[in-house]
Tab-separated table of C-alpha atoms in Angstrom:
chain	number	residue	atom	x	y	z
A	184	MET	CA	50.280	11.139	-28.465
A	185	ALA	CA	50.713	7.671	-30.217
A	186	ARG	CA	47.130	5.876	-30.129
A	187	ASN	CA	47.018	2.128	-28.396
A	188	ALA	CA	50.409	2.741	-27.096
A	189	HIS	CA	48.843	2.352	-23.926
A	190	PRO	CA	45.334	1.795	-24.352
A	191	GLU	CA	44.020	2.227	-20.609
A	192	VAL	CA	45.833	6.360	-20.921
A	193	THR	CA	42.908	7.062	-23.622
A	194	GLU	CA	40.013	5.090	-22.076
A	195	ARG	CA	40.911	6.724	-18.710
A	196	ARG	CA	40.961	10.440	-21.447
A	197	ILE	CA	37.671	9.123	-22.855
A	198	LEU	CA	35.571	8.871	-19.770
A	199	ASP	CA	37.365	11.666	-18.082
A	200	ALA	CA	35.735	13.376	-20.664
A	201	ALA	CA	32.681	12.014	-20.884
A	202	GLN	CA	31.705	12.579	-17.476
A	203	GLY	CA	32.847	16.603	-17.765
A	204	ILE	CA	30.572	16.873	-20.598
A	205	PHE	CA	27.789	13.959	-18.983
A	206	PHE	CA	28.023	16.414	-16.384
A	207	THR	CA	27.247	19.867	-16.829
A	208	LYS	CA	24.957	19.126	-20.582
A	209	GLY	CA	23.270	15.734	-19.362
A	210	TYR	CA	23.850	12.842	-20.807
A	211	GLU	CA	21.272	13.080	-23.057
A	212	ASN	CA	22.414	15.880	-24.526
A	213	THR	CA	26.009	15.474	-24.969
A	214	SER	CA	26.891	13.970	-27.778
A	215	ILE	CA	29.783	10.720	-29.112
A	216	GLN	CA	31.375	14.783	-30.862
A	217	ASP	CA	31.037	16.998	-28.007
A	218	ILE	CA	33.952	14.427	-26.524
A	219	VAL	CA	35.386	13.954	-29.949
A	220	ASP	CA	35.480	18.076	-29.519
A	221	GLN	CA	36.928	18.024	-25.658
A	222	LEU	CA	39.478	15.588	-26.707
A	223	GLY	CA	40.783	17.702	-30.815
A	224	ASP	CA	42.852	14.204	-31.097
A	225	LEU	CA	41.414	11.390	-30.879
A	226	SER	CA	38.594	10.315	-33.631
A	227	LYS	CA	35.078	9.333	-33.153
A	228	GLY	CA	36.042	6.015	-35.077
A	229	ALA	CA	38.856	6.254	-31.895
A	230	ILE	CA	36.945	6.336	-29.948
A	231	TYR	CA	34.393	3.641	-30.258
A	232	HIS	CA	37.229	1.695	-31.007
A	233	HIS	CA	37.432	1.789	-26.848
A	234	PHE	CA	33.370	2.085	-25.903
A	235	LYS	CA	31.296	0.683	-28.330
A	236	SER	CA	28.381	3.687	-27.448
A	237	LYS	CA	27.377	6.578	-25.492
A	238	LYS	CA	25.721	3.928	-22.960
A	239	ALA	CA	29.114	2.006	-22.082
A	240	ILE	CA	30.628	5.227	-21.853
A	241	LEU	CA	28.385	6.024	-19.282
A	242	ASP	CA	27.909	2.009	-17.647
A	243	ARG	CA	31.192	1.667	-16.828
A	244	LEU	CA	32.223	5.019	-15.038
A	245	THR	CA	29.562	3.627	-12.986
A	246	GLU	CA	31.205	0.272	-12.963
A	247	ASN	CA	34.243	2.631	-11.646
A	248	ASP	CA	32.098	4.743	-9.115
A	249	TRP	CA	31.299	0.613	-7.769
A	250	GLN	CA	34.737	0.002	-7.393
A	251	ALA	CA	35.964	2.690	-5.733
A	252	ALA	CA	32.721	2.564	-3.027
A	253	ASN	CA	34.041	-0.766	-2.962
A	254	ALA	CA	37.704	-0.060	-2.245
A	255	LYS	CA	36.737	2.635	0.788
A	256	TYR	CA	34.350	-0.053	2.116
A	257	ALA	CA	37.317	-1.932	2.368
A	258	ASP	CA	39.182	1.175	4.120
A	259	ILE	CA	36.370	1.792	6.520
A	260	ALA	CA	36.371	-2.051	7.440
A	261	ALA	CA	39.696	-2.523	8.437
A	262	ARG	CA	39.537	0.281	10.459
A	263	THR	CA	39.998	-0.430	14.429
A	264	ASP	CA	39.645	3.132	16.369
A	265	ILE	CA	35.826	3.125	15.641
A	266	ASN	CA	32.954	1.334	16.897
A	267	GLY	CA	30.478	-0.333	14.155
A	268	LEU	CA	27.347	2.054	13.917
A	269	ALA	CA	30.888	4.669	13.639
A	270	LYS	CA	32.117	2.450	10.296
A	271	LEU	CA	27.909	2.162	9.276
A	272	ARG	CA	27.364	5.793	9.585
A	273	LEU	CA	30.840	6.426	7.988
A	274	MET	CA	29.213	4.170	5.224
A	275	ILE	CA	26.325	6.250	4.606
A	276	GLN	CA	28.181	9.718	4.792
A	277	GLU	CA	31.228	8.414	1.834
A	278	SER	CA	27.522	6.879	-0.432
A	279	ILE	CA	25.562	10.471	-0.323
A	280	GLY	CA	28.231	12.756	0.403
A	281	ASN	CA	30.354	11.879	-2.416
A	282	GLU	CA	29.923	15.012	-5.058
A	283	GLN	CA	31.017	11.955	-8.093
A	284	HIS	CA	29.334	9.731	-6.724
A	285	ASN	CA	25.839	12.263	-6.389
A	286	LYS	CA	26.064	13.455	-9.174
A	287	LEU	CA	26.924	10.647	-11.775
A	288	ASN	CA	23.331	9.493	-10.195
A	289	GLN	CA	21.930	11.915	-11.269
A	290	VAL	CA	22.942	11.802	-14.334
A	291	SER	CA	22.079	7.765	-14.680
A	292	ILE	CA	18.348	7.995	-13.055
A	293	SER	CA	16.312	8.580	-15.628
A	294	PHE	CA	17.227	5.262	-16.701
A	295	LEU	CA	15.192	3.261	-14.325
A	296	ASP	CA	12.663	4.889	-15.833
A	297	ASP	CA	13.586	1.327	-18.240
A	298	PRO	CA	12.011	-1.208	-16.657
A	299	GLN	CA	14.850	-4.146	-17.712
A	300	THR	CA	17.247	-1.434	-15.581
A	301	LEU	CA	15.042	-0.736	-12.257
A	302	ALA	CA	14.252	-4.660	-12.215
A	303	SER	CA	18.541	-5.689	-12.590
A	304	ASN	CA	18.732	-2.110	-9.470
A	305	LEU	CA	16.072	-4.161	-7.233
A	306	ARG	CA	17.466	-7.229	-8.144
A	307	PHE	CA	20.918	-5.854	-6.843
A	308	TRP	CA	19.525	-3.748	-4.083
A	309	ALA	CA	18.028	-6.444	-2.036
A	310	THR	CA	21.079	-9.632	-3.071
A	311	GLU	CA	23.550	-7.885	-3.555
A	312	LEU	CA	23.921	-3.513	-1.551
A	313	PRO	CA	22.170	-5.313	1.654
A	314	LYS	CA	25.826	-7.353	1.729
A	315	ARG	CA	27.391	-3.853	1.866
A	316	TRP	CA	24.969	-2.952	5.753
A	317	GLN	CA	25.352	-5.981	7.136
A	318	PRO	CA	28.698	-5.932	8.101
A	319	PHE	CA	29.136	-3.344	10.102
A	320	ILE	CA	25.909	-3.618	11.414
A	321	GLU	CA	26.736	-7.324	12.775
A	322	GLU	CA	29.779	-5.763	13.577
A	323	GLY	CA	28.285	-3.441	16.057
A	324	VAL	CA	25.754	-5.748	17.581
A	325	ARG	CA	29.013	-7.680	18.832
A	326	ASP	CA	30.485	-4.378	19.912
A	327	GLY	CA	27.715	-2.962	21.816
A	328	SER	CA	27.278	-0.373	19.935
A	329	ILE	CA	23.978	-1.212	17.681
A	330	PRO	CA	21.586	-2.703	20.052
A	331	THR	CA	19.111	-4.806	17.186
A	332	ALA	CA	17.640	-8.376	16.763
A	333	TYR	CA	17.446	-7.524	12.910
A	334	PRO	CA	20.553	-6.420	11.301
A	335	ARG	CA	19.637	-8.500	7.833
A	336	GLU	CA	15.652	-6.766	7.777
A	337	ALA	CA	17.317	-3.446	8.731
A	338	ALA	CA	20.648	-3.945	6.378
A	339	GLU	CA	17.249	-4.552	3.716
A	340	LEU	CA	15.900	-1.658	5.074
A	341	ILE	CA	18.550	0.595	4.375
A	342	SER	CA	19.716	-0.227	0.791
A	343	LEU	CA	15.929	-0.415	-0.218
A	344	LEU	CA	14.237	3.055	1.005
A	345	SER	CA	17.458	4.850	0.516
A	346	ASN	CA	17.707	3.995	-2.684
A	347	TYR	CA	13.945	3.632	-3.647
A	348	TRP	CA	11.757	5.357	-1.614
A	349	LEU	CA	14.091	8.814	-0.314
A	350	LEU	CA	14.190	9.326	-4.143
A	351	THR	CA	11.850	11.842	-4.942
A	352	HIS	CA	12.078	10.655	-8.221
A	353	PHE	CA	9.018	7.834	-7.513
A	354	TYR	CA	8.253	9.325	-4.878
A	355	PRO	CA	7.561	12.722	-5.510
A	356	ALA	CA	8.539	15.457	-2.732
A	357	THR	CA	9.223	18.477	-1.616
A	358	ARG	CA	11.962	19.289	0.483
A	359	SER	CA	10.214	20.290	4.458
A	360	GLU	CA	8.146	16.311	3.574
A	361	LEU	CA	11.688	14.440	2.196
A	362	ARG	CA	12.177	15.728	5.701
A	363	HIS	CA	9.964	14.381	6.962
A	364	ARG	CA	10.164	11.559	5.764
A	365	VAL	CA	13.676	10.414	6.775
A	366	THR	CA	13.010	11.555	10.010
A	367	CYS	CA	11.035	9.238	9.513
A	368	LEU	CA	13.307	6.757	8.678
A	369	ALA	CA	15.859	7.601	11.608
A	370	THR	CA	12.351	7.127	14.295
A	371	MET	CA	11.833	2.742	12.999
A	372	LEU	CA	15.587	2.103	12.796
A	373	THR	CA	16.769	2.930	15.981
A	374	ALA	CA	13.247	1.549	17.334
A	375	ILE	CA	14.237	-1.727	16.212
A	376	GLY	CA	17.680	-0.843	17.912
A	377	VAL	CA	20.522	0.829	14.944
A	378	PRO	CA	20.145	4.168	15.437
A	379	VAL	CA	22.351	5.084	12.398
A	380	PHE	CA	20.989	8.361	11.522
A	381	ASN	CA	21.091	11.149	14.082
A	382	ASP	CA	20.432	14.966	12.851
A	383	GLU	CA	24.068	16.105	11.273
A	384	LEU	CA	23.360	12.680	9.163
A	385	ILE	CA	19.459	13.568	7.713
A	386	ASP	CA	20.686	17.010	7.252
A	387	LEU	CA	22.961	15.799	5.337
A	388	THR	CA	21.046	13.021	3.423
A	389	VAL	CA	17.564	15.410	2.992
A	390	SER	CA	20.873	17.306	0.909
A	391	PHE	CA	21.641	15.461	-0.486
A	392	TYR	CA	18.600	13.549	-2.309
A	393	MET	CA	17.032	17.632	-3.044
A	394	SER	CA	19.298	17.632	-5.413
A	395	TYR	CA	17.896	14.776	-7.600
A	396	ASN	CA	15.178	16.701	-7.746
A	397	ALA	CA	17.652	20.046	-9.894
B	98	MET	CA	-26.884	-21.928	-24.039
B	99	ALA	CA	-28.545	-19.700	-26.608
B	100	ARG	CA	-24.836	-18.645	-27.541
B	101	ASN	CA	-24.387	-14.058	-26.401
B	102	ALA	CA	-28.303	-14.183	-25.379
B	103	HIS	CA	-26.539	-13.079	-22.640
B	104	PRO	CA	-22.385	-12.641	-22.932
B	105	GLU	CA	-22.328	-10.824	-19.006
B	106	VAL	CA	-23.345	-14.845	-18.317
B	107	THR	CA	-20.990	-15.928	-21.182
B	108	GLU	CA	-18.054	-14.441	-19.622
B	109	ARG	CA	-18.190	-15.473	-16.491
B	110	ARG	CA	-18.692	-18.461	-16.737
B	111	ILE	CA	-15.933	-18.617	-19.245
B	112	LEU	CA	-13.561	-16.806	-15.558
B	113	ASP	CA	-15.003	-19.822	-13.262
B	114	ALA	CA	-14.239	-21.902	-15.311
B	115	ALA	CA	-10.172	-20.945	-16.185
B	116	GLN	CA	-10.088	-19.463	-12.012
B	117	GLY	CA	-11.154	-23.181	-11.543
B	118	ILE	CA	-8.217	-24.574	-13.235
B	119	PHE	CA	-5.768	-22.056	-12.865
B	120	PHE	CA	-5.707	-22.636	-9.080
B	121	THR	CA	-6.053	-26.536	-8.897
B	122	LYS	CA	-2.540	-26.552	-12.328
B	123	GLY	CA	-1.225	-23.664	-12.161
B	124	TYR	CA	-1.878	-20.711	-15.300
B	125	GLU	CA	1.311	-21.840	-16.941
B	126	ASN	CA	-0.329	-24.988	-17.608
B	127	THR	CA	-3.882	-24.605	-18.702
B	128	SER	CA	-5.162	-23.883	-22.223
B	129	ILE	CA	-7.598	-22.741	-23.688
B	130	GLN	CA	-8.319	-26.434	-24.370
B	131	ASP	CA	-8.604	-26.825	-19.870
B	132	ILE	CA	-11.338	-24.489	-20.535
B	133	VAL	CA	-13.322	-25.341	-23.186
B	134	ASP	CA	-12.721	-29.152	-22.483
B	135	GLN	CA	-14.296	-28.434	-18.247
B	136	LEU	CA	-16.677	-26.066	-19.789
B	137	GLY	CA	-19.070	-28.907	-22.415
B	138	ASP	CA	-20.644	-26.408	-24.770
B	139	LEU	CA	-17.575	-23.232	-25.651
B	140	SER	CA	-15.869	-24.048	-28.850
B	141	LYS	CA	-12.408	-23.060	-28.632
B	142	GLY	CA	-13.809	-19.382	-30.897
B	143	ALA	CA	-16.417	-18.540	-28.578
B	144	ILE	CA	-14.002	-18.477	-26.091
B	145	TYR	CA	-11.511	-16.440	-28.131
B	146	HIS	CA	-14.873	-13.883	-28.501
B	147	HIS	CA	-15.073	-12.920	-24.714
B	148	PHE	CA	-10.320	-13.045	-24.620
B	149	LYS	CA	-8.445	-12.431	-26.946
B	150	SER	CA	-5.713	-15.102	-24.614
B	151	LYS	CA	-4.880	-16.869	-21.310
B	152	LYS	CA	-3.218	-13.664	-20.666
B	153	ALA	CA	-6.532	-11.744	-20.985
B	154	ILE	CA	-8.878	-13.769	-18.765
B	155	LEU	CA	-6.364	-13.624	-16.361
B	156	ASP	CA	-6.295	-9.945	-16.043
B	157	ARG	CA	-9.887	-9.535	-15.429
B	158	LEU	CA	-9.181	-12.127	-12.812
B	159	THR	CA	-7.440	-9.233	-11.470
B	160	GLU	CA	-9.915	-6.893	-12.306
B	161	ASN	CA	-12.281	-7.880	-10.440
B	162	ASP	CA	-10.485	-8.502	-7.240
B	163	TRP	CA	-9.727	-4.970	-7.207
B	164	GLN	CA	-13.026	-3.906	-7.477
B	165	ALA	CA	-14.441	-6.625	-4.878
B	166	ALA	CA	-11.199	-5.249	-2.799
B	167	ASN	CA	-12.031	-1.808	-3.409
B	168	ALA	CA	-16.056	-3.055	-2.518
B	169	LYS	CA	-14.946	-4.449	0.886
B	170	TYR	CA	-12.974	-1.526	1.501
B	171	ALA	CA	-15.771	1.995	1.021
B	172	ASP	CA	-17.428	-1.295	3.856
B	173	ILE	CA	-15.274	-0.511	6.103
B	174	ALA	CA	-14.799	2.912	5.333
B	175	ALA	CA	-18.395	3.661	6.181
B	176	ARG	CA	-18.269	1.626	8.929
B	177	THR	CA	-19.273	4.237	12.207
B	178	ASP	CA	-18.487	1.592	15.121
B	179	ILE	CA	-15.543	1.021	14.626
B	180	ASN	CA	-12.792	3.115	14.686
B	181	GLY	CA	-9.316	4.156	12.286
B	182	LEU	CA	-7.099	1.257	14.006
B	183	ALA	CA	-9.883	-1.209	13.723
B	184	LYS	CA	-10.347	-0.180	10.517
B	185	LEU	CA	-6.995	-0.509	9.028
B	186	ARG	CA	-6.355	-3.849	10.547
B	187	LEU	CA	-9.807	-5.143	9.647
B	188	MET	CA	-8.576	-3.821	5.625
B	189	ILE	CA	-5.114	-6.378	5.788
B	190	GLN	CA	-7.058	-8.856	7.720
B	191	GLU	CA	-9.333	-8.470	4.856
B	192	SER	CA	-6.655	-8.888	1.991
B	193	ILE	CA	-4.819	-10.891	3.514
B	194	GLY	CA	-7.439	-13.813	4.423
B	195	ASN	CA	-9.730	-13.605	0.890
B	196	GLU	CA	-8.458	-17.178	0.491
B	197	GLN	CA	-9.495	-16.344	-3.196
B	198	HIS	CA	-7.697	-13.340	-3.741
B	199	ASN	CA	-4.571	-14.845	-2.126
B	200	LYS	CA	-5.224	-18.183	-4.420
B	201	LEU	CA	-4.950	-15.155	-7.431
B	202	ASN	CA	-1.664	-13.750	-5.690
B	203	GLN	CA	-0.128	-16.527	-6.434
B	204	VAL	CA	-1.178	-17.770	-9.668
B	205	SER	CA	-0.281	-14.038	-11.007
B	206	ILE	CA	3.707	-13.821	-9.132
B	207	SER	CA	5.686	-14.967	-11.801
B	208	PHE	CA	5.041	-12.094	-14.109
B	209	LEU	CA	6.219	-10.000	-11.414
B	210	ASP	CA	10.007	-11.890	-12.956
B	211	ASP	CA	8.320	-10.065	-16.199
B	212	PRO	CA	9.438	-5.896	-15.104
B	213	GLN	CA	7.072	-4.601	-17.415
B	214	THR	CA	5.323	-5.830	-15.227
B	215	LEU	CA	6.794	-5.332	-12.208
B	216	ALA	CA	7.479	-1.327	-12.994
B	217	SER	CA	3.799	-0.886	-13.199
B	218	ASN	CA	3.375	-2.612	-10.468
B	219	LEU	CA	6.420	-0.766	-8.126
B	220	ARG	CA	4.882	2.309	-9.892
B	221	PHE	CA	0.315	1.714	-8.329
B	222	TRP	CA	2.251	0.258	-4.841
B	223	ALA	CA	4.296	3.816	-4.662
B	224	THR	CA	1.520	6.130	-5.811
B	225	GLU	CA	-2.649	4.438	-5.804
B	226	LEU	CA	-1.525	1.475	-3.147
B	227	PRO	CA	-1.469	3.926	-0.130
B	228	LYS	CA	-4.875	5.212	-0.935
B	229	ARG	CA	-6.338	3.250	0.118
B	230	TRP	CA	-4.032	2.766	3.565
B	231	GLN	CA	-3.919	6.715	4.862
B	232	PRO	CA	-7.629	7.847	4.595
B	233	PHE	CA	-7.850	5.069	7.781
B	234	ILE	CA	-4.883	6.323	8.819
B	235	GLU	CA	-5.817	10.027	9.012
B	236	GLU	CA	-9.160	8.931	11.243
B	237	GLY	CA	-7.366	7.146	13.251
B	238	VAL	CA	-4.915	10.252	13.568
B	239	ARG	CA	-8.380	11.639	14.968
B	240	ASP	CA	-9.727	9.509	16.726
B	241	GLY	CA	-6.629	8.769	18.795
B	242	SER	CA	-6.230	5.343	18.251
B	243	ILE	CA	-3.375	6.155	15.867
B	244	PRO	CA	-1.379	8.723	17.553
B	245	THR	CA	1.401	8.569	13.833
B	246	ALA	CA	3.055	11.693	13.407
B	247	TYR	CA	3.994	9.708	9.594
B	248	PRO	CA	0.398	8.198	7.926
B	249	ARG	CA	1.564	9.297	4.067
B	250	GLU	CA	4.616	7.667	5.482
B	251	ALA	CA	3.439	4.993	6.490
B	252	ALA	CA	1.147	4.228	4.319
B	253	GLU	CA	3.000	4.098	2.064
B	254	LEU	CA	6.356	1.717	3.991
B	255	ILE	CA	2.479	-0.871	4.405
B	256	SER	CA	1.820	-0.993	0.003
B	257	LEU	CA	5.416	-1.249	-0.326
B	258	LEU	CA	6.918	-3.347	2.433
B	259	SER	CA	3.653	-5.543	2.265
B	260	ASN	CA	3.766	-6.043	-1.366
B	261	TYR	CA	7.551	-6.200	-1.755
B	262	TRP	CA	9.727	-7.052	0.763
B	263	LEU	CA	7.413	-9.253	2.985
B	264	LEU	CA	7.298	-11.808	-0.096
B	265	THR	CA	9.360	-14.893	0.541
B	266	HIS	CA	9.488	-14.658	-3.843
B	267	PHE	CA	12.070	-11.411	-3.841
B	268	TYR	CA	13.843	-11.743	-0.157
B	269	PRO	CA	13.996	-15.651	-0.184
B	270	ALA	CA	13.491	-16.878	4.554
B	271	THR	CA	12.054	-19.956	6.313
B	272	ARG	CA	8.815	-19.515	8.106
B	273	SER	CA	10.748	-18.104	11.031
B	274	GLU	CA	12.824	-15.658	9.494
B	275	LEU	CA	9.299	-13.876	7.316
B	276	ARG	CA	8.472	-14.228	10.940
B	277	HIS	CA	10.925	-12.790	12.038
B	278	ARG	CA	10.471	-10.245	9.757
B	279	VAL	CA	7.528	-9.487	10.010
B	280	THR	CA	7.895	-8.392	13.570
B	281	CYS	CA	10.367	-6.317	12.934
B	282	LEU	CA	7.968	-4.012	10.182
B	283	ALA	CA	5.612	-4.232	13.153
B	284	THR	CA	8.514	-2.801	15.851
B	285	MET	CA	9.040	-0.663	12.944
B	286	LEU	CA	4.670	1.078	12.468
B	287	THR	CA	4.469	1.264	16.426
B	288	ALA	CA	7.285	3.200	17.233
B	289	ILE	CA	5.991	5.298	14.330
B	290	GLY	CA	2.428	5.501	15.639
B	291	VAL	CA	0.830	2.882	14.445
B	292	PRO	CA	0.719	-0.202	15.880
B	293	VAL	CA	-1.812	-2.067	13.290
B	294	PHE	CA	0.209	-5.347	13.801
B	295	ASN	CA	-0.690	-7.566	16.753
B	296	ASP	CA	0.189	-10.716	17.451
B	297	GLU	CA	-2.881	-12.446	15.723
B	298	LEU	CA	-2.527	-10.562	12.658
B	299	ILE	CA	1.098	-10.800	12.506
B	300	ASP	CA	0.604	-15.445	12.787
B	301	LEU	CA	-2.524	-14.321	10.357
B	302	THR	CA	0.221	-12.278	8.136
B	303	VAL	CA	3.114	-15.415	8.424
B	304	SER	CA	0.707	-17.818	6.766
B	305	PHE	CA	0.393	-15.456	4.448
B	306	TYR	CA	3.544	-14.570	3.225
B	307	MET	CA	4.476	-18.330	3.431
B	308	SER	CA	2.369	-19.289	0.762
B	309	TYR	CA	3.644	-18.157	-1.686
B	310	ASN	CA	6.177	-20.503	-0.856
B	311	ALA	CA	4.046	-23.589	-1.709
């Protein structure tokens, strides 16, 4: 394979190989040499030519995951056959039912112990992520499926609580305690006119967050 | 005044002087020299003998404020003339109606922009602060005034949301937007059987949090 004839192909191969190893061995236990061994035809130097560090590889994987989620979001937003509530549910299902996204989050979660990373994530959850939920909630208000007076508050709380309070990493819980917590969130959201968590979505959510305990 | 005959008296004087200047000029604009000038009879060296930095003075003020709140908490907990709901309300009123505590929070709030400080506060809000609310909620469950199945969740959410989500520093808001947010929180807590925010407490809460906008 001619090196750098198509750098994006090489980068894609490095990312795929690294992701596979991160998922099986864990991020901490993975070395650049593991990635070299897996690929077979690239030197350490060649990998560093494309990514300055192991962290840079993980950052690119995370960025690509976010772009994929944005594409999914755009697809759901464009649908005309379902109402706002169904779109909101579908987007949450996509977020928590996506195995690739799930595994990547598991790889990344220890970085939330770094105060800088936690602070920048909190800023993102407060300012950017609500923009993903609020349009669906507002569509639901217009079509009658989400009878809420609190679209902005619901979007902020879904972002903050689903990324922080539901994580057993920050708030330790057994499976039954986590189910109780998710049911609590469901009850509160229903009370403000956002009945997004039905029994099926509660089940999915509990299973998703328990997988972080592994 | 004999220096160091009673170090706790000297420390008290330094703390009182520093607090007064922090409250009028702001923490950033206060120098150790300002504290020297205010006291009149202590040198810079004497102040540094008791506190290694301006930040150490603020940390002690914050620690004393927390101890005062703990004493207030113990007083309320010991009362036998009111139910759990009334105790919970009273404790929230004490937290947000205490002008000294309020001003000290205003002085300290910029430190939450430091990721280390934010992360350690978040840990405190997740693990320690709920212990202040949960016993009153459980007392209310026993005496029937707080008919909730979610004492732990309510304690965690009151701690997290009142220290983070309600702060316009993190989630900018006009007064009417903040009132909407507090009303949303009140509605959600009532829905899980914790009807702690009545109209009077909503008013107090909005005024308290708007003062941070100053």
